[in-house]
Coordinates of C-alpha atoms in Angstrom, one line a residue:
V7 CA 98.8 106.7 24.1
G8 CA 101.5 104.7 22.4
V9 CA 102.5 101.1 22.9
P10 CA 106.3 101.3 22.7
R11 CA 108.5 98.4 22.6
C12 CA 111.4 98.0 24.9
G13 CA 112.6 101.5 25.5
A14 CA 112.4 104.7 23.4
S15 CA 113.7 108.3 23.1
L16 CA 111.0 110.8 23.8
H17 CA 111.1 114.5 22.9
E18 CA 107.4 115.6 23.1
L19 CA 106.3 118.2 25.6
N20 CA 104.0 115.6 27.2
K21 CA 103.1 112.0 26.5
A22 CA 101.3 109.1 28.0
L23 CA 102.7 105.6 27.7
R24 CA 101.0 102.3 28.2
I25 CA 103.8 99.7 28.6
E26 CA 103.6 95.9 28.5
L27 CA 106.7 93.8 29.3
N28 CA 107.4 90.1 29.7
A29 CA 110.1 88.2 31.5
N30 CA 113.8 89.2 31.4
A31 CA 113.2 92.8 30.2
N32 CA 115.8 95.5 30.5
C33 CA 114.4 98.6 28.8
V34 CA 115.4 102.3 28.9
W35 CA 113.2 105.3 28.2
Q36 CA 114.9 108.7 27.8
I37 CA 113.0 112.0 27.9
Q38 CA 114.9 115.0 26.7
R39 CA 114.3 118.3 24.8
N40 CA 115.7 121.8 24.9
A41 CA 112.8 123.3 26.8
N42 CA 114.5 125.0 29.8
Q43 CA 111.8 123.4 31.9
T44 CA 111.3 120.7 34.4
I45 CA 109.8 117.2 33.8
R46 CA 107.1 115.7 36.1
L47 CA 106.9 112.0 35.6
I48 CA 103.9 110.0 37.1
F49 CA 103.5 106.3 37.4
S50 CA 99.8 106.2 37.9
Y51 CA 99.5 102.4 37.5
F52 CA 102.0 99.6 37.7
K53 CA 101.7 95.8 38.0
F54 CA 104.8 93.7 38.5
A55 CA 105.1 89.9 38.7
P56 CA 103.6 88.6 41.9
S57 CA 106.0 88.1 44.8
S58 CA 108.8 90.0 43.0
S59 CA 111.2 92.1 45.0
C60 CA 112.9 95.4 44.4
K61 CA 116.2 93.4 43.6
T62 CA 114.6 91.4 40.8
E63 CA 112.0 93.8 39.3
S64 CA 111.9 97.6 39.5
I65 CA 111.6 100.9 37.7
K66 CA 114.7 103.1 38.4
I67 CA 114.4 106.8 37.6
Y68 CA 117.5 108.8 36.9
D69 CA 117.8 112.6 37.0
G70 CA 119.5 113.2 33.7
P71 CA 119.9 111.9 30.1
S72 CA 121.3 108.4 31.0
T73 CA 121.4 105.6 33.5
N74 CA 124.7 107.1 34.7
S75 CA 122.9 110.1 36.0
P76 CA 122.0 110.4 39.8
V77 CA 119.2 108.1 40.9
L78 CA 116.0 110.0 41.5
G79 CA 113.8 107.2 42.8
Q80 CA 112.7 103.6 42.5
V81 CA 109.3 101.9 42.0
C82 CA 108.8 98.2 42.7
N83 CA 106.1 95.8 43.8
D84 CA 105.9 97.0 47.4
T85 CA 105.8 100.7 46.6
D86 CA 103.0 102.1 48.8
A87 CA 102.3 105.3 46.9
V88 CA 101.5 106.8 43.5
P89 CA 105.0 107.7 42.4
V90 CA 105.4 111.3 41.2
L91 CA 109.0 112.4 40.3
Q92 CA 110.4 115.7 39.2
S93 CA 113.7 116.3 37.4
S94 CA 116.1 119.1 38.1
S95 CA 116.7 119.8 34.4
D96 CA 115.1 119.1 31.0
S97 CA 116.1 115.5 30.8
L98 CA 115.1 112.3 32.6
T99 CA 115.6 108.6 32.2
F100 CA 113.9 105.5 33.5
L101 CA 114.9 101.8 33.4
I102 CA 112.5 98.9 33.8
T103 CA 113.9 95.5 34.6
T104 CA 111.9 92.3 35.0
N105 CA 112.8 88.8 36.3
S106 CA 112.4 85.4 34.7
V107 CA 108.9 84.7 35.8
A108 CA 106.4 84.3 32.9
F109 CA 104.0 87.1 33.5
T110 CA 102.7 90.1 31.6
R111 CA 103.7 93.3 33.4
N112 CA 101.6 96.5 32.8
F113 CA 102.6 100.1 33.5
F114 CA 100.9 103.4 32.7
V115 CA 103.2 106.5 32.9
F116 CA 102.8 110.0 31.7
Y117 CA 105.0 113.0 31.8
Y118 CA 104.9 116.7 30.9
Y119 CA 107.2 119.7 31.0
F120 CA 106.2 122.6 33.2
S121 CA 107.7 125.7 34.8
P122 CA 108.0 125.4 38.6
E123 CA 107.5 129.1 39.0
T124 CA 104.1 129.0 37.5
K125 CA 101.5 128.8 40.3
V126 CA 97.9 127.6 40.1
E127 CA 95.5 129.4 42.3
N128 CA 93.9 127.4 45.1
C129 CA 96.2 124.4 44.4
G130 CA 97.4 122.8 47.6
G131 CA 98.7 124.4 50.9
Q132 CA 98.9 124.0 54.6
L133 CA 95.7 123.4 56.7
T134 CA 96.2 123.5 60.4
G135 CA 92.9 124.1 62.1
P136 CA 90.9 121.5 64.0
N137 CA 88.6 121.4 61.0
G138 CA 88.3 123.0 57.6
T139 CA 87.4 122.8 53.9
F140 CA 89.2 123.0 50.6
T141 CA 88.4 122.5 46.9
S142 CA 90.1 121.7 43.7
P143 CA 91.3 124.6 41.5
N144 CA 88.4 126.5 39.7
Y145 CA 85.7 124.4 41.6
P146 CA 82.9 124.0 40.6
K147 CA 84.3 124.8 37.1
P148 CA 86.5 122.2 35.4
Y149 CA 90.0 121.9 37.0
P150 CA 93.0 122.9 34.8
E151 CA 95.1 120.3 32.9
F152 CA 98.6 119.2 34.0
T153 CA 97.8 120.1 37.6
Y154 CA 99.5 118.7 40.6
C155 CA 98.3 120.0 44.0
V156 CA 99.3 118.8 47.5
W157 CA 97.4 119.7 50.7
H158 CA 99.0 119.0 54.0
I159 CA 96.5 118.8 56.9
R160 CA 97.8 118.9 60.5
T161 CA 95.6 119.0 63.6
A162 CA 96.3 118.9 67.3
K163 CA 98.5 116.2 68.8
N164 CA 96.8 113.0 69.9
S165 CA 94.0 113.5 67.4
K166 CA 93.0 111.9 64.1
I167 CA 91.6 113.3 60.9
N168 CA 88.4 112.4 59.2
L169 CA 88.2 113.6 55.6
R170 CA 84.9 113.6 53.5
F171 CA 84.6 114.7 49.9
Q172 CA 81.1 116.3 49.8
D173 CA 81.2 116.6 46.1
F174 CA 83.6 114.5 43.9
F175 CA 83.8 114.3 40.1
L176 CA 87.0 113.5 38.2
E177 CA 87.7 111.7 34.9
L178 CA 86.5 108.1 35.1
D179 CA 89.0 105.3 34.6
Q180 CA 89.0 101.8 36.1
N181 CA 92.6 102.1 37.4
C182 CA 92.5 105.9 38.0
Q183 CA 95.4 106.3 35.5
F184 CA 94.5 109.8 34.2
D185 CA 93.1 112.1 36.8
F186 CA 93.0 111.0 40.4
T187 CA 93.0 112.0 44.0
A188 CA 95.4 110.2 46.4
V189 CA 95.2 110.3 50.2
Y190 CA 98.1 109.5 52.4
D191 CA 98.3 108.6 56.1
G192 CA 101.2 110.9 57.1
P193 CA 103.1 114.0 56.1
T194 CA 104.6 112.8 52.8
T195 CA 103.5 111.3 49.5
N196 CA 106.2 108.7 49.5
T197 CA 104.4 106.1 51.5
G198 CA 101.3 105.4 53.5
L199 CA 98.7 105.5 50.7
I200 CA 95.3 105.1 52.2
G201 CA 93.5 105.2 48.8
K202 CA 93.3 106.5 45.3
V203 CA 89.9 107.6 43.8
C204 CA 88.6 109.0 40.5
G205 CA 85.3 109.2 38.5
R206 CA 82.0 110.2 40.0
R207 CA 81.9 109.1 43.7
A208 CA 79.3 109.6 46.4
Q209 CA 81.2 111.3 49.2
P210 CA 84.3 109.2 49.6
T211 CA 85.7 109.3 53.2
F212 CA 89.1 108.6 54.7
E213 CA 90.5 108.5 58.2
S214 CA 94.1 108.9 59.4
S215 CA 95.9 107.1 62.2
S216 CA 97.5 110.3 63.5
N217 CA 97.1 114.1 63.4
V218 CA 98.7 114.4 59.9
M219 CA 97.2 113.6 56.5
T220 CA 98.3 114.5 52.9
V221 CA 95.9 114.9 49.9
V222 CA 97.0 115.0 46.2
L223 CA 95.2 116.0 43.1
S224 CA 96.9 115.0 39.8
T225 CA 95.4 115.7 36.3
D226 CA 96.6 115.1 32.7
Y227 CA 95.9 117.0 29.5
A228 CA 92.3 116.1 28.7
N229 CA 88.7 115.5 30.0
S230 CA 88.5 117.9 32.9
Y231 CA 85.5 117.9 35.2
R232 CA 84.4 120.1 38.2
G233 CA 86.7 118.4 40.7
F234 CA 85.8 118.2 44.4
S235 CA 84.8 119.9 47.6
A236 CA 86.2 118.4 50.7
Q237 CA 85.8 118.9 54.5
Y238 CA 87.9 117.5 57.3
T239 CA 87.3 117.3 61.0
S240 CA 89.5 116.1 63.9
A241 CA 88.7 113.8 66.8
P242 CA 90.7 112.7 69.8
L243 CA 92.6 109.5 69.4
P244 CA 91.5 106.7 71.7
G245 CA 93.9 105.8 74.5
P246 CA 96.8 103.5 73.4
V247 CA 95.8 99.8 73.3
E248 CA 98.6 97.7 74.6
P249 CA 99.7 95.0 72.1
N250 CA 98.9 92.3 74.6
I251 CA 100.8 89.7 72.6
F252 CA 102.4 87.0 74.7
L253 CA 104.9 84.4 73.4
T254 CA 105.9 81.3 75.4
C255 CA 108.6 79.0 74.2
S256 CA 109.3 75.5 75.5
S257 CA 111.3 72.6 74.2
D258 CA 108.0 71.1 72.9
S259 CA 105.9 73.9 71.7
M260 CA 105.3 77.5 70.9
K261 CA 102.3 79.4 72.3
I262 CA 101.1 82.8 71.1
V263 CA 98.3 84.6 72.9
L264 CA 96.7 87.7 71.5
S265 CA 94.0 89.8 73.2
T266 CA 90.8 90.3 71.4
S267 CA 90.7 93.9 72.4
Y268 CA 94.1 94.5 70.7
L269 CA 92.8 92.8 67.5
A270 CA 89.7 95.0 67.6
S271 CA 91.8 98.1 67.9
L272 CA 93.4 97.1 64.6
G273 CA 90.1 96.5 63.0
Y274 CA 90.5 92.7 63.0
N275 CA 89.1 89.6 64.7
E276 CA 90.1 86.0 64.9
T277 CA 88.8 85.2 61.5
H278 CA 91.5 87.4 59.9
L279 CA 94.4 85.5 61.5
Q280 CA 96.5 82.7 60.1
L281 CA 99.9 81.1 60.7
N282 CA 102.3 80.1 58.0
D283 CA 100.2 77.0 57.7
P284 CA 96.6 78.2 57.4
S285 CA 95.2 74.8 58.5
C286 CA 96.4 75.5 62.1
H287 CA 93.6 77.3 63.8
P288 CA 93.5 79.2 67.1
V289 CA 91.4 78.5 70.2
V290 CA 89.3 81.5 71.0
T291 CA 88.2 82.3 74.5
N292 CA 88.7 85.8 76.0
S293 CA 92.0 85.7 74.0
V294 CA 93.1 84.1 70.7
I295 CA 95.5 81.3 71.4
F296 CA 97.8 79.6 69.0
S297 CA 99.6 76.6 70.6
F298 CA 101.4 74.1 68.4
P299 CA 104.5 71.9 68.4
L300 CA 107.8 73.6 67.4
A301 CA 108.1 71.5 64.2
S302 CA 104.6 72.1 62.9
C303 CA 102.2 74.7 61.5
G304 CA 104.8 75.9 58.9
T305 CA 107.4 76.8 61.6
T306 CA 110.8 77.4 60.1
K307 CA 114.1 76.4 61.9
K308 CA 117.4 78.2 61.5
D309 CA 120.7 77.1 63.0
E310 CA 122.5 80.4 63.8
D311 CA 125.7 79.0 65.3
Q312 CA 125.1 80.0 68.9
S313 CA 121.4 79.4 68.8
I314 CA 118.6 77.7 67.0
T315 CA 115.6 79.9 66.1
Y316 CA 112.1 78.7 65.4
T317 CA 110.0 81.3 63.5
N318 CA 106.3 81.5 62.6
I319 CA 104.3 84.4 61.4
I320 CA 100.7 85.4 62.2
S321 CA 99.3 87.3 59.3
L322 CA 96.3 89.7 59.8
S323 CA 94.5 90.6 56.6
A324 CA 91.0 91.5 55.6
T325 CA 88.9 88.7 54.0
G326 CA 86.3 88.9 51.3
G327 CA 85.5 91.9 49.1
I328 CA 87.6 93.4 46.4
I329 CA 89.3 96.3 48.2
T330 CA 90.3 97.2 51.7
R331 CA 91.6 100.3 53.5
Q332 CA 93.1 98.2 56.3
K333 CA 96.8 97.7 56.5
S334 CA 98.0 94.1 56.5
I335 CA 99.9 93.3 59.6
Q336 CA 102.3 90.5 60.4
I337 CA 103.2 89.3 63.9
I338 CA 106.5 87.5 63.7
A339 CA 107.0 85.0 66.6
K340 CA 110.5 83.8 67.2
C341 CA 111.7 81.2 69.8
K342 CA 115.4 81.7 70.1
M343 CA 116.8 78.6 71.8
E344 CA 120.4 79.1 73.0
N345 CA 122.3 76.0 72.2
N346 CA 124.6 76.5 75.1
S347 CA 122.8 75.4 78.2
T348 CA 124.1 74.5 81.7
V349 CA 122.8 71.9 84.0
E350 CA 124.0 71.5 87.6
A351 CA 124.2 68.3 89.6
I352 CA 125.2 68.2 93.2
Y353 CA 126.1 65.3 95.4
I354 CA 127.3 65.5 99.0
T355 CA 129.4 62.9 100.7
K356 CA 128.4 63.5 104.3
N357 CA 125.4 65.5 105.2
N358 CA 121.7 64.9 104.4
I359 CA 121.6 67.0 101.3
I360 CA 119.8 67.8 98.4
Q361 CA 116.6 68.9 96.9
N362 CA 115.3 67.6 93.6
T363 CA 114.6 70.8 91.8
T364 CA 114.6 71.8 88.1
S365 CA 114.7 75.3 86.6
V366 CA 113.8 75.0 83.0
G367 CA 115.3 77.4 80.4
R368 CA 114.0 77.7 76.9
Y369 CA 115.2 74.2 76.2
N370 CA 114.1 71.8 79.0
V371 CA 117.3 70.0 80.1
S372 CA 117.7 67.8 83.1
I373 CA 120.3 65.5 84.6
S374 CA 119.8 62.2 86.5
F375 CA 121.9 59.5 87.9
Y376 CA 121.5 55.9 86.8
D377 CA 122.4 52.6 88.5
S378 CA 124.4 51.2 85.6
D379 CA 125.8 52.0 82.2
S380 CA 122.7 50.6 80.5
F381 CA 121.0 53.8 81.6
S382 CA 117.7 52.0 81.8
K383 CA 116.9 52.4 85.5
P384 CA 117.3 55.9 87.0
V385 CA 118.1 56.3 90.7
L386 CA 114.8 57.3 92.2
Q387 CA 115.4 56.6 95.9
S388 CA 116.2 59.5 98.2
P389 CA 118.8 59.6 99.7
Y390 CA 121.1 57.9 97.2
Y391 CA 123.9 56.2 99.1
V392 CA 127.3 56.0 97.5
D393 CA 130.9 55.1 98.5
L394 CA 133.9 57.1 97.8
N395 CA 135.4 56.0 94.5
Q396 CA 132.1 54.5 93.5
T397 CA 131.2 54.8 89.8
L398 CA 128.4 57.2 89.2
F399 CA 126.4 57.1 85.8
A400 CA 125.0 60.5 84.7
Q401 CA 122.6 61.2 81.8
V402 CA 121.7 64.7 80.5
S403 CA 118.3 64.6 78.8
L404 CA 116.8 67.2 76.5
H405 CA 113.0 67.2 76.6
S406 CA 111.9 68.5 73.2
S407 CA 109.4 67.6 70.5
D408 CA 111.9 68.5 67.8
P409 CA 113.5 65.2 66.7
N410 CA 116.3 66.8 64.8
L411 CA 118.4 68.0 67.9
L412 CA 121.6 66.6 69.4
V413 CA 122.9 66.9 72.9
F414 CA 126.6 67.1 73.6
V415 CA 128.3 67.3 77.1
D416 CA 130.9 69.9 76.5
T417 CA 132.3 70.7 79.9
C418 CA 131.8 69.4 83.5
I419 CA 133.5 70.9 86.5
A420 CA 133.3 70.1 90.2
S421 CA 133.6 72.5 93.1
P422 CA 133.1 72.4 96.9
Q423 CA 131.1 75.7 96.5
P424 CA 127.7 76.1 94.8
D425 CA 128.8 79.3 93.1
F426 CA 131.8 77.6 91.5
G427 CA 134.1 80.3 92.7
S428 CA 137.8 79.9 93.4
L429 CA 138.3 76.1 93.7
T430 CA 137.2 73.9 90.8
Y431 CA 138.2 70.6 89.4
D432 CA 137.7 69.6 85.7
L433 CA 136.1 66.4 84.9
I434 CA 135.4 67.2 81.2
R435 CA 136.6 70.3 79.3
S436 CA 135.7 71.1 75.7
G437 CA 134.6 67.6 75.2
C438 CA 137.9 66.1 76.5
N439 CA 138.1 63.9 79.6
K440 CA 140.3 65.6 82.2
D441 CA 139.8 63.1 85.0
D442 CA 141.2 59.5 84.7
T443 CA 137.9 58.0 85.9
V444 CA 135.7 59.8 83.4
V445 CA 134.2 58.0 80.5
T446 CA 131.9 59.8 78.0
Y447 CA 129.5 58.0 75.7
P448 CA 128.9 59.0 72.1
P449 CA 126.0 61.5 71.6
L450 CA 122.7 59.8 71.3
E451 CA 119.8 62.0 70.0
H452 CA 118.4 63.9 73.0
Y453 CA 120.8 62.3 75.5
G454 CA 124.4 63.0 76.7
R455 CA 126.0 60.4 79.0
F456 CA 129.1 60.0 81.0
K457 CA 130.4 58.3 84.2
F458 CA 133.0 59.1 86.8
N459 CA 134.1 58.0 90.3
A460 CA 132.8 59.8 93.4
F461 CA 135.4 61.8 95.3
R462 CA 135.7 64.5 97.9
F463 CA 137.8 67.7 98.2
L464 CA 140.6 68.2 100.8
H465 CA 140.4 70.5 103.8
S466 CA 137.2 69.0 105.1
F467 CA 134.8 70.4 102.4
P468 CA 131.7 68.3 102.9
S469 CA 130.1 68.9 99.5
V470 CA 130.8 68.3 95.9
Y471 CA 128.9 70.3 93.3
L472 CA 128.9 69.3 89.6
Q473 CA 128.1 71.7 86.8
C474 CA 127.9 70.6 83.2
D475 CA 127.8 72.8 80.1
I476 CA 125.6 71.3 77.5
L477 CA 125.5 72.1 73.8
I478 CA 122.4 71.6 71.7
C479 CA 122.8 71.4 68.0
D480 CA 120.8 70.8 64.8
S481 CA 121.4 67.1 64.0
N482 CA 121.1 68.0 60.3
N483 CA 124.2 70.1 60.6
T484 CA 127.0 67.6 60.1
N485 CA 129.6 70.3 60.9
S486 CA 128.2 71.4 64.3
R487 CA 130.1 71.5 67.5
C488 CA 128.2 68.5 68.8
T489 CA 129.8 66.3 66.1
K490 CA 133.4 67.3 66.7
G491 CA 134.1 65.6 70.0
C492 CA 137.2 66.6 72.0
I493 CA 138.8 69.9 70.9
S494 CA 141.6 70.5 73.4
R495 CA 142.6 74.0 72.1
Q496 CA 139.2 75.3 71.1
K497 CA 138.6 79.0 71.4
R498 CA 135.2 79.5 73.0
A499 CA 132.8 81.4 70.8
I500 CA 131.2 83.0 73.9
S501 CA 132.6 83.7 77.3
S502 CA 129.5 83.1 79.3
Y503 CA 126.3 81.1 78.9
K504 CA 123.2 83.0 77.9
W505 CA 120.9 80.7 79.8
K506 CA 121.2 77.6 81.9
T507 CA 119.0 75.1 83.8
N508 CA 119.9 74.2 87.3
T509 CA 119.0 70.5 88.0
V510 CA 119.8 69.0 91.4
V511 CA 119.8 65.3 91.9
G512 CA 120.2 63.4 95.2
P513 CA 120.6 63.3 98.0
I514 CA 123.7 61.1 97.9
R515 CA 125.3 59.9 101.2
L516 CA 128.2 57.6 102.1
K517 CA 127.3 54.1 103.0
R518 CA 129.4 54.4 106.2
D519 CA 127.9 55.9 109.3
L520 CA 128.2 59.6 110.0
R521 CA 131.0 58.9 112.6
S522 CA 133.0 57.2 109.9
A523 CA 132.2 60.0 107.6
D524 CA 133.5 62.5 110.1
H525 CA 136.7 60.5 110.5
S526 CA 137.1 60.5 106.7
E527 CA 136.9 64.2 106.1
T528 CA 140.5 64.5 105.2
L529 CA 140.5 61.7 102.8
T530 CA 141.4 62.7 99.3
K531 CA 140.7 61.0 96.1
A532 CA 144.3 59.8 96.0
D533 CA 143.8 58.3 99.5
A534 CA 140.7 56.5 98.2
E535 CA 142.8 55.0 95.4
E536 CA 145.5 53.9 97.8
T537 CA 143.0 52.3 100.1
P538 CA 140.6 50.7 97.6
N539 CA 138.9 48.4 100.2
L540 CA 137.4 50.8 102.8
Q541 CA 135.4 47.9 104.4
Q542 CA 138.7 45.9 105.0
Y543 CA 140.2 49.0 106.6
S544 CA 137.2 49.3 108.9
F545 CA 137.5 45.7 109.8
Y546 CA 141.1 46.1 110.8
T547 CA 140.3 49.2 112.8
L548 CA 137.5 47.3 114.6
S549 CA 139.7 44.3 115.3
F550 CA 142.3 46.6 116.8
V551 CA 139.7 48.3 119.0
V552 CA 138.4 44.9 120.2
L553 CA 142.0 43.7 121.1
I554 CA 142.7 46.8 123.1
S555 CA 139.3 46.4 124.9
N556 CA 140.2 42.8 125.9
I557 CA 143.6 43.8 127.2
I558 CA 141.9 46.6 129.3
I559 CA 139.4 44.1 130.7
V560 CA 142.1 41.6 131.7
V561 CA 144.2 44.3 133.3
A562 CA 141.1 45.5 135.2
V563 CA 140.3 42.0 136.5
I564 CA 143.9 41.5 137.7
L565 CA 143.9 44.8 139.5
K566 CA 140.5 44.0 141.1
Y567 CA 141.8 40.7 142.3
H568 CA 144.9 42.3 143.7
I569 CA 142.9 44.8 145.6
K570 CA 140.6 42.2 147.1
C571 CA 143.5 40.2 148.2
Q572 CA 144.9 43.1 150.0
A573 CA 141.6 43.7 151.8
G574 CA 141.4 40.1 153.1
Y575 CA 139.2 38.8 150.4
G576 CA 140.0 35.9 148.1
Y577 CA 138.6 33.5 145.5
Q578 CA 138.1 29.8 146.1
K579 CA 138.2 27.5 143.2
I580 CA 135.1 25.4 142.9
Q581 CA 135.8 21.7 142.6
S582 CA 134.0 19.8 139.9
S583 CA 131.8 17.1 141.3

């Protein structure tokens, strides 16, 4: 075993390399000789810098004499296999690159030339029965050198495989770098490594998650032992366990519920769980419940233009011990809060209206009327009496525990129909005031505020419905839509709103009596502006009615007197004493 520096040209029939590299390495090894044979290259041990990725640290293998040759494969930190690669000719190249992290990387690689047409007896094959046995070549005599055997085991559908090595004796090495047996959970040797064993072991056992398992025996050029004798059996898979993971998102919190039976089916319990912040612990009853504010427990927030996403990860991993055969599992929980929400307010100018109901979307948004522009005292009484042309003060409120959010009133339209169909009237459009009476207030954290004068539609529509489109932005984003105000020619990023909350406030009635309201059904907003003093108008009307009534009374008295006179009746004036 040599300890080469950064790269080398290798011409031997076989060789083992123990390689040590530090940061910022870029080293090339070239294997080539005129052998008219194929090269088998095995990376039986590799240790990259912790948390490195395939982009920053890797081993790239090329099928030819240089790095310009076709890529045969890649090995990096997350490779879940013992990489074994085979050239198509008598040359092969591999390149190792490392990142800038100060760390000593270790690799053990060996290669040998061989003739693919040369077959070793009893070396690999297809095993398809419900149970069976197989042994290493020459068992119980020493196995041959430079041997690479692959057994593919496949049993009936909906079954799993239990593999037991009844006798096992391979060359001993702490990292199983020389001779080893690898067991894979699946049909290939590229991924799904369950375990790698060597040395003298007392009946090692393995279990698959399906009806397919792959077993590999790889040996080098020295120190052969008797190998192994193995037996496999199959058993029915248990019925599928539903994941039973529930995620609830609100403006204030994220709640994740996992069933204990689901965790048990994965081989875990609540002690194996942790969030991004390990100090946040679950409550355990019949289920395992994580419930925490959106901006806590390591939750990350990402502004994705049309939505704000909160993400946390539950990691399931074995604790204690040195090794495990359980796969690590991550449950990624995402609350995607659409930043386009809609709230609807309704006020009716005649009938006894409205129900105070709120339907909460992912972000909890509501709308209320206030008695003045101080927005300190909400209108709580029901019904809420208003006059035509009266100023109404509206506030949209976002109920969220995340302090870094901003509310913006983008569009408000009015309609006589609750479905906002054919007839609508713009109060606010794309942040621009479209009605002369509308005044919008600057965005204030979780509040969007505006005021307008009450009006009615022509043609005797008794109701006015108000719908407001609300944008919710990350206040840390200084270039968000919420900070841009009126954009008169903005092209909408989306044509419809992905979710909305329907908030109804009221009831609102006219202060006049219902008869006056019936008489006023054809009043328009323009009429209201031309007759600003409705009370004075009512007074003139009443005076006119009283005058007509008095005239009628006088006429009636005269007629009665005239009739009485004709009938022989008369009135005598009473003299004062």
